[in-house]
Amino acid sequence: MTIASHTKIRSPRQQVETAIEEMIVARSPGDRFPPGPELAKQLGVSRATLREVLGAFVERGALVRRHGVGTFVSSRIPVLESGLEVLESIDSLAQQIGLETEMADLEVLERTATPLEAQGLGTPAGKAALPVLIVNRVIAVAGEPIADLRDIVPLKYLRKEDLDQEFRGSILDLFLARSSPILSTSRTQIMVVSATAKFAQRLKVPLGSALLKLGAQLYSYDEEIVAYSVSYFVPGHFNFHVMRRVKQI
């Protein structure tokens, strides 16, 4: 269905929403919407009104805006919800809503940590070389990539042979199943970054599109960092939220 097939709309916003909804249904996930000025002209509405309506669909998760790239139809995959107060694996979140995750592009190797990796694991500069396990993989749902995960784990906690055929992609779940080391907290840094060529290819998103990046240090009860992870999440598939305490004055 082309935008030309829609009659120009010069009436209430609700009719604009109906037209946009029809266009979403007629398209496939990942399809790009026409540029704003062109779409506003075709629908006979102001760019401000169109921007407001499209923003409402973005908030509902039906559309995804990628800065500098355009507006796209979202995936039909249900959004994974997670409160940041509790650490859970993607596999665990998916199972809660009846979804199955798939793992792709698995790469596992043992080597010496780079200075940046050693810093992430809390190893002071100048210390002896730290042997680590590197686990890279892409997590997908229904064949659609939703996250790129990278874990760096000291070999004293995990080795290559510990990842058997039952490994589903979560180092967290593996540690919890083994009950060793006993985990306590995770310190997480959250930021939005632009997809480089590497991650655009791995996650099948346009170059430069926004990704949610989480860098996390996983602590044991004896306050040792047992894993340092860097994860990239595709917007539109996740809804992270946090309950915040009000500071009393």
Short mmCIF file of C-alpha atoms in Angstrom, two decimals, residues 65-192:
data_model
loop_
_atom_site.label_atom_id
_atom_site.label_comp_id
_atom_site.label_asym_id
_atom_site.label_seq_id
_atom_site.Cartn_x
_atom_site.Cartn_y
_atom_site.Cartn_z
CA ARG A 65 12.89 6.44 15.40
CA ARG A 66 16.56 6.14 14.47
CA HIS A 67 18.36 9.46 14.71
CA GLY A 68 19.60 10.64 11.35
CA VAL A 69 18.17 7.57 9.61
CA GLY A 70 14.37 7.72 9.77
CA THR A 71 11.25 6.15 11.27
CA PHE A 72 10.69 2.41 10.97
CA VAL A 73 7.93 -0.09 11.70
CA SER A 74 8.72 -1.93 14.93
CA SER A 75 9.04 -5.65 15.34
CA ARG A 76 5.93 -7.64 16.23
CA ILE A 77 7.91 -9.31 19.03
CA PRO A 78 6.50 -8.40 22.48
CA VAL A 79 8.61 -5.93 24.46
CA LEU A 80 10.73 -7.42 27.25
CA GLU A 81 10.08 -5.53 30.50
CA SER A 82 12.64 -5.30 33.29
CA GLY A 83 13.09 -3.28 36.45
CA LEU A 84 16.74 -2.32 36.79
CA GLU A 85 16.62 -2.95 40.53
CA VAL A 86 16.82 -6.72 39.87
CA LEU A 87 19.32 -8.35 37.52
CA GLU A 88 17.79 -10.96 35.20
CA SER A 89 18.99 -12.58 32.00
CA ILE A 90 17.31 -11.92 28.64
CA ASP A 91 16.39 -15.61 28.52
CA SER A 92 14.62 -15.33 31.88
CA LEU A 93 12.71 -12.19 30.80
CA ALA A 94 11.65 -13.86 27.55
CA GLN A 95 10.42 -17.01 29.28
CA GLN A 96 8.19 -14.92 31.54
CA ILE A 97 6.13 -13.87 28.50
CA GLY A 98 6.33 -17.19 26.68
CA LEU A 99 9.15 -16.38 24.26
CA GLU A 100 12.13 -18.54 23.34
CA THR A 101 15.53 -16.95 22.80
CA GLU A 102 18.08 -18.11 20.26
CA MET A 103 21.85 -17.66 20.34
CA ALA A 104 23.93 -16.84 17.26
CA ASP A 105 27.51 -15.87 16.40
CA LEU A 106 28.84 -17.52 19.56
CA GLU A 107 32.56 -16.92 20.08
CA VAL A 108 34.36 -18.29 23.14
CA LEU A 109 38.08 -17.86 23.78
CA GLU A 110 40.62 -17.76 26.58
CA ARG A 111 43.30 -15.08 26.50
CA THR A 112 44.95 -12.32 28.49
CA ALA A 113 42.73 -9.37 29.36
CA THR A 114 43.38 -6.09 27.58
CA PRO A 115 44.11 -3.07 29.82
CA LEU A 116 40.51 -1.86 29.38
CA GLU A 117 39.08 -5.31 30.23
CA ALA A 118 41.36 -5.60 33.25
CA GLN A 119 40.18 -2.18 34.41
CA GLY A 120 36.57 -3.32 34.06
CA LEU A 121 37.39 -6.30 36.27
CA GLY A 122 38.88 -4.04 38.92
CA THR A 123 42.49 -5.09 38.33
CA PRO A 124 44.90 -2.23 39.15
CA ALA A 125 47.18 -1.00 36.37
CA GLY A 126 50.62 -2.59 36.46
CA LYS A 127 49.39 -5.89 37.91
CA ALA A 128 50.36 -9.19 36.33
CA ALA A 129 48.52 -10.27 33.17
CA LEU A 130 45.01 -11.50 33.95
CA PRO A 131 43.82 -14.66 32.11
CA VAL A 132 40.14 -14.36 31.17
CA LEU A 133 37.33 -16.10 29.32
CA ILE A 134 35.71 -14.00 26.57
CA VAL A 135 32.15 -14.91 25.53
CA ASN A 136 30.61 -13.02 22.59
CA ARG A 137 27.16 -13.82 21.19
CA VAL A 138 24.00 -12.35 19.66
CA ILE A 139 20.63 -13.07 21.26
CA ALA A 140 17.59 -13.27 18.98
CA VAL A 141 13.86 -13.89 19.29
CA ALA A 142 11.97 -15.40 16.34
CA GLY A 143 15.11 -15.01 14.27
CA GLU A 144 15.37 -11.28 14.95
CA PRO A 145 18.52 -10.03 16.77
CA ILE A 146 17.67 -8.07 19.89
CA ALA A 147 20.97 -7.87 21.79
CA ASP A 148 24.73 -8.31 21.42
CA LEU A 149 26.39 -9.56 24.60
CA ARG A 150 30.04 -9.73 25.60
CA ASP A 151 31.25 -11.12 28.94
CA ILE A 152 34.79 -11.05 30.30
CA VAL A 153 35.27 -13.51 33.18
CA PRO A 154 38.50 -14.33 35.07
CA LEU A 155 39.47 -17.96 34.41
CA LYS A 156 39.42 -18.69 38.14
CA TYR A 157 35.62 -18.39 37.93
CA LEU A 158 34.85 -19.84 34.51
CA ARG A 159 36.69 -21.72 31.76
CA LYS A 160 35.88 -22.56 28.17
CA GLU A 161 34.99 -26.17 28.97
CA ASP A 162 32.36 -24.98 31.48
CA LEU A 163 30.16 -23.79 28.61
CA ASP A 164 28.56 -27.06 27.54
CA GLN A 165 25.78 -27.73 25.05
CA GLU A 166 23.21 -26.58 27.62
CA PHE A 167 24.58 -23.02 27.57
CA ARG A 168 21.76 -20.74 26.36
CA GLY A 169 23.70 -17.47 26.28
CA SER A 170 23.56 -16.23 29.88
CA ILE A 171 26.67 -16.21 32.07
CA LEU A 172 24.45 -14.95 34.91
CA ASP A 173 22.16 -17.99 34.67
CA LEU A 174 25.19 -20.29 34.51
CA PHE A 175 26.62 -18.83 37.72
CA LEU A 176 23.22 -19.04 39.45
CA ALA A 177 22.77 -22.69 38.44
CA ARG A 178 26.22 -23.56 39.78
CA SER A 179 25.73 -21.53 42.99
CA SER A 180 29.38 -20.59 42.69
CA PRO A 181 30.48 -17.92 43.05
CA ILE A 182 27.61 -16.62 45.15
CA LEU A 183 26.45 -13.39 43.52
CA SER A 184 25.31 -10.23 45.26
CA THR A 185 25.11 -7.04 43.19
CA SER A 186 25.78 -5.53 39.79
CA ARG A 187 27.05 -2.03 39.08
CA THR A 188 25.71 -0.91 35.72
CA GLN A 189 26.42 2.09 33.52
CA ILE A 190 23.76 2.95 30.92
CA MET A 191 24.24 5.05 27.80
CA VAL A 192 22.92 5.49 24.27
#
